[in-house]
Amino acid sequence: MINKINDLDSLKSLEHDIEDLTQRQHLIKKLSTVGGVNYKDNVSPVMARLFSNELMAKMNVNGNRGKFAFGKSNLFIVVTESVTTNFKVTEADIKGTLATTLKYVPDRKGGGGRKKDN
């Protein structure tokens, strides 16, 4: 079972842990068992298995607006490898799907909502 990460400190700790190839491969193997009929249907459940909505609301692919840059992390590599284990898809396609997934997280339960500009 994968423990869901709820805060940035735990995220950074996992980032450090998966620098070890054995731990990285173990996590990829666990995440590759998450289902889906296509890669787009697989990316969101993989992310939901790893992170809380509250934490995902604090990240985006490129790290714009002071958010955590998920696309530059070791966990992005893990998610990409777990998805490509089951589906023939490019990294760019996965990155685009991740961007969309992370874009709408604030609207979900536990996502914290969107900040209003005055």
PDB file of C-alpha atoms in Angstrom:
ATOM      1  CA  MET A   1       0.000   0.000   0.000  1.00  0.00           C
ATOM      2  CA  ILE A   2       1.151   3.514  -0.770  1.00  0.00           C
ATOM      3  CA  ASN A   3       0.808   6.138   1.940  1.00  0.00           C
ATOM      4  CA  LYS A   4      -0.744   9.339   0.588  1.00  0.00           C
ATOM      5  CA  ILE A   5       1.504  12.394   0.956  1.00  0.00           C
ATOM      6  CA  ASN A   6      -0.184  15.422   2.553  1.00  0.00           C
ATOM      7  CA  ASP A   7       2.526  18.102   2.839  1.00  0.00           C
ATOM      8  CA  LEU A   8       5.584  19.488   1.059  1.00  0.00           C
ATOM      9  CA  ASP A   9       8.012  18.210   3.708  1.00  0.00           C
ATOM     10  CA  SER A  10       6.831  14.627   3.167  1.00  0.00           C
ATOM     11  CA  LEU A  11       7.019  15.194  -0.582  1.00  0.00           C
ATOM     12  CA  LYS A  12      10.628  16.340  -0.345  1.00  0.00           C
ATOM     13  CA  SER A  13      11.427  13.371   1.888  1.00  0.00           C
ATOM     14  CA  LEU A  14       9.990  10.957  -0.693  1.00  0.00           C
ATOM     15  CA  GLU A  15      11.896  12.799  -3.426  1.00  0.00           C
ATOM     16  CA  HIS A  16      15.092  12.075  -1.485  1.00  0.00           C
ATOM     17  CA  ASP A  17      14.117   8.441  -0.812  1.00  0.00           C
ATOM     18  CA  ILE A  18      13.500   7.602  -4.469  1.00  0.00           C
ATOM     19  CA  GLU A  19      16.959   8.742  -5.457  1.00  0.00           C
ATOM     20  CA  ASP A  20      17.764   5.160  -4.441  1.00  0.00           C
ATOM     21  CA  LEU A  21      17.110   3.055  -7.564  1.00  0.00           C
ATOM     22  CA  THR A  22      15.673   0.114  -5.605  1.00  0.00           C
ATOM     23  CA  GLN A  23      13.081   2.284  -3.857  1.00  0.00           C
ATOM     24  CA  ARG A  24      12.253   4.031  -7.121  1.00  0.00           C
ATOM     25  CA  GLN A  25      11.675   0.727  -8.931  1.00  0.00           C
ATOM     26  CA  HIS A  26       9.517  -0.534  -6.040  1.00  0.00           C
ATOM     27  CA  LEU A  27       7.295   2.570  -6.199  1.00  0.00           C
ATOM     28  CA  ILE A  28       7.019   2.340 -10.010  1.00  0.00           C
ATOM     29  CA  LYS A  29       5.964  -1.301  -9.696  1.00  0.00           C
ATOM     30  CA  LYS A  30       3.250  -0.423  -7.156  1.00  0.00           C
ATOM     31  CA  LEU A  31       1.925   2.504  -9.202  1.00  0.00           C
ATOM     32  CA  SER A  32       1.881   0.494 -12.433  1.00  0.00           C
ATOM     33  CA  THR A  33      -0.885  -1.665 -10.927  1.00  0.00           C
ATOM     34  CA  VAL A  34      -3.284   1.311 -10.883  1.00  0.00           C
ATOM     35  CA  GLY A  35      -5.849   0.755 -13.617  1.00  0.00           C
ATOM     36  CA  GLY A  36      -7.273   2.797 -16.441  1.00  0.00           C
ATOM     37  CA  VAL A  37      -8.504   2.193 -19.978  1.00  0.00           C
ATOM     38  CA  ASN A  38      -5.944   4.594 -21.462  1.00  0.00           C
ATOM     39  CA  TYR A  39      -3.069   6.730 -20.232  1.00  0.00           C
ATOM     40  CA  LYS A  40      -5.302   9.763 -19.573  1.00  0.00           C
ATOM     41  CA  ASP A  41      -7.538   7.604 -17.404  1.00  0.00           C
ATOM     42  CA  ASN A  42      -4.460   6.306 -15.564  1.00  0.00           C
ATOM     43  CA  VAL A  43      -2.617   9.537 -14.682  1.00  0.00           C
ATOM     44  CA  SER A  44      -5.237  11.022 -12.321  1.00  0.00           C
ATOM     45  CA  PRO A  45      -5.650   7.865 -10.187  1.00  0.00           C
ATOM     46  CA  VAL A  46      -1.864   7.503  -9.938  1.00  0.00           C
ATOM     47  CA  MET A  47      -1.589  11.083  -8.699  1.00  0.00           C
ATOM     48  CA  ALA A  48      -4.539  10.579  -6.319  1.00  0.00           C
ATOM     49  CA  ARG A  49      -2.862   7.462  -4.937  1.00  0.00           C
ATOM     50  CA  LEU A  50       0.323   9.437  -4.220  1.00  0.00           C
ATOM     51  CA  PHE A  51      -0.909  12.882  -3.101  1.00  0.00           C
ATOM     52  CA  SER A  52      -3.775  14.557  -1.276  1.00  0.00           C
ATOM     53  CA  ASN A  53      -5.785  17.193  -3.154  1.00  0.00           C
ATOM     54  CA  GLU A  54      -4.473  19.781  -0.681  1.00  0.00           C
ATOM     55  CA  LEU A  55      -0.878  19.003  -1.686  1.00  0.00           C
ATOM     56  CA  MET A  56      -1.610  18.738  -5.421  1.00  0.00           C
ATOM     57  CA  ALA A  57      -3.173  22.227  -5.254  1.00  0.00           C
ATOM     58  CA  LYS A  58       0.305  23.498  -4.283  1.00  0.00           C
ATOM     59  CA  MET A  59       2.011  22.122  -7.403  1.00  0.00           C
ATOM     60  CA  ASN A  60       1.979  22.465 -11.144  1.00  0.00           C
ATOM     61  CA  VAL A  61       4.143  21.103 -13.947  1.00  0.00           C
ATOM     62  CA  ASN A  62       6.495  24.080 -14.352  1.00  0.00           C
ATOM     63  CA  GLY A  63       6.519  25.620 -10.864  1.00  0.00           C
ATOM     64  CA  ASN A  64       4.865  28.881 -11.881  1.00  0.00           C
ATOM     65  CA  ARG A  65       3.293  31.221  -9.304  1.00  0.00           C
ATOM     66  CA  GLY A  66       5.418  29.882  -6.452  1.00  0.00           C
ATOM     67  CA  LYS A  67       4.129  26.334  -6.707  1.00  0.00           C
ATOM     68  CA  PHE A  68       6.167  23.112  -6.525  1.00  0.00           C
ATOM     69  CA  ALA A  69       7.533  22.187  -9.989  1.00  0.00           C
ATOM     70  CA  PHE A  70       6.277  18.616 -10.338  1.00  0.00           C
ATOM     71  CA  GLY A  71       7.583  18.287 -13.915  1.00  0.00           C
ATOM     72  CA  LYS A  72      11.166  18.727 -12.682  1.00  0.00           C
ATOM     73  CA  SER A  73      10.928  16.216  -9.832  1.00  0.00           C
ATOM     74  CA  ASN A  74      11.975  12.601  -9.419  1.00  0.00           C
ATOM     75  CA  LEU A  75       8.324  11.791  -8.749  1.00  0.00           C
ATOM     76  CA  PHE A  76       7.443  12.988 -12.249  1.00  0.00           C
ATOM     77  CA  ILE A  77       9.868  10.371 -13.571  1.00  0.00           C
ATOM     78  CA  VAL A  78       8.229   7.728 -11.369  1.00  0.00           C
ATOM     79  CA  VAL A  79       4.719   8.637 -12.549  1.00  0.00           C
ATOM     80  CA  THR A  80       5.886   8.707 -16.188  1.00  0.00           C
ATOM     81  CA  GLU A  81       7.556   5.310 -15.925  1.00  0.00           C
ATOM     82  CA  SER A  82       4.568   3.757 -14.169  1.00  0.00           C
ATOM     83  CA  VAL A  83       2.196   5.002 -16.897  1.00  0.00           C
ATOM     84  CA  THR A  84       4.486   3.953 -19.764  1.00  0.00           C
ATOM     85  CA  THR A  85       4.693   0.476 -18.236  1.00  0.00           C
ATOM     86  CA  ASN A  86       1.068  -0.087 -19.224  1.00  0.00           C
ATOM     87  CA  PHE A  87       0.525   2.286 -22.158  1.00  0.00           C
ATOM     88  CA  LYS A  88       2.507   3.267 -25.242  1.00  0.00           C
ATOM     89  CA  VAL A  89       2.626   7.028 -24.737  1.00  0.00           C
ATOM     90  CA  THR A  90       5.147   9.857 -24.902  1.00  0.00           C
ATOM     91  CA  GLU A  91       6.432  11.854 -21.953  1.00  0.00           C
ATOM     92  CA  ALA A  92       4.979  15.008 -23.536  1.00  0.00           C
ATOM     93  CA  ASP A  93       1.494  13.451 -23.573  1.00  0.00           C
ATOM     94  CA  ILE A  94       1.812  12.497 -19.913  1.00  0.00           C
ATOM     95  CA  LYS A  95       3.081  15.976 -19.034  1.00  0.00           C
ATOM     96  CA  GLY A  96       0.074  17.541 -20.768  1.00  0.00           C
ATOM     97  CA  THR A  97      -2.347  15.271 -18.935  1.00  0.00           C
ATOM     98  CA  LEU A  98      -0.598  16.032 -15.636  1.00  0.00           C
ATOM     99  CA  ALA A  99      -0.866  19.761 -16.321  1.00  0.00           C
ATOM    100  CA  THR A 100      -4.612  19.410 -16.849  1.00  0.00           C
ATOM    101  CA  THR A 101      -5.002  17.198 -13.784  1.00  0.00           C
ATOM    102  CA  LEU A 102      -3.128  19.638 -11.546  1.00  0.00           C
ATOM    103  CA  LYS A 103      -4.943  22.640 -13.051  1.00  0.00           C
ATOM    104  CA  TYR A 104      -8.330  21.504 -11.752  1.00  0.00           C
ATOM    105  CA  VAL A 105      -7.266  20.175  -8.331  1.00  0.00           C
ATOM    106  CA  PRO A 106      -8.216  23.386  -6.450  1.00  0.00           C
ATOM    107  CA  ASP A 107     -11.830  22.821  -7.543  1.00  0.00           C
ATOM    108  CA  ARG A 108     -11.974  19.366  -5.928  1.00  0.00           C
ATOM    109  CA  LYS A 109     -12.859  18.465  -2.364  1.00  0.00           C
ATOM    110  CA  GLY A 110      -9.843  19.252  -0.181  1.00  0.00           C
ATOM    111  CA  GLY A 111      -8.233  21.336  -2.942  1.00  0.00           C
ATOM    112  CA  GLY A 112      -8.630  24.586  -1.028  1.00  0.00           C
ATOM    113  CA  GLY A 113     -10.495  26.464  -3.744  1.00  0.00           C
ATOM    114  CA  ARG A 114      -9.195  29.122  -6.080  1.00  0.00           C
ATOM    115  CA  LYS A 115      -7.741  32.405  -4.877  1.00  0.00           C
ATOM    116  CA  LYS A 116      -9.831  35.373  -5.936  1.00  0.00           C
ATOM    117  CA  ASP A 117      -8.089  38.355  -7.514  1.00  0.00           C
ATOM    118  CA  ASN A 118      -9.492  41.728  -6.424  1.00  0.00           C
TER     119      ASN A 118
END
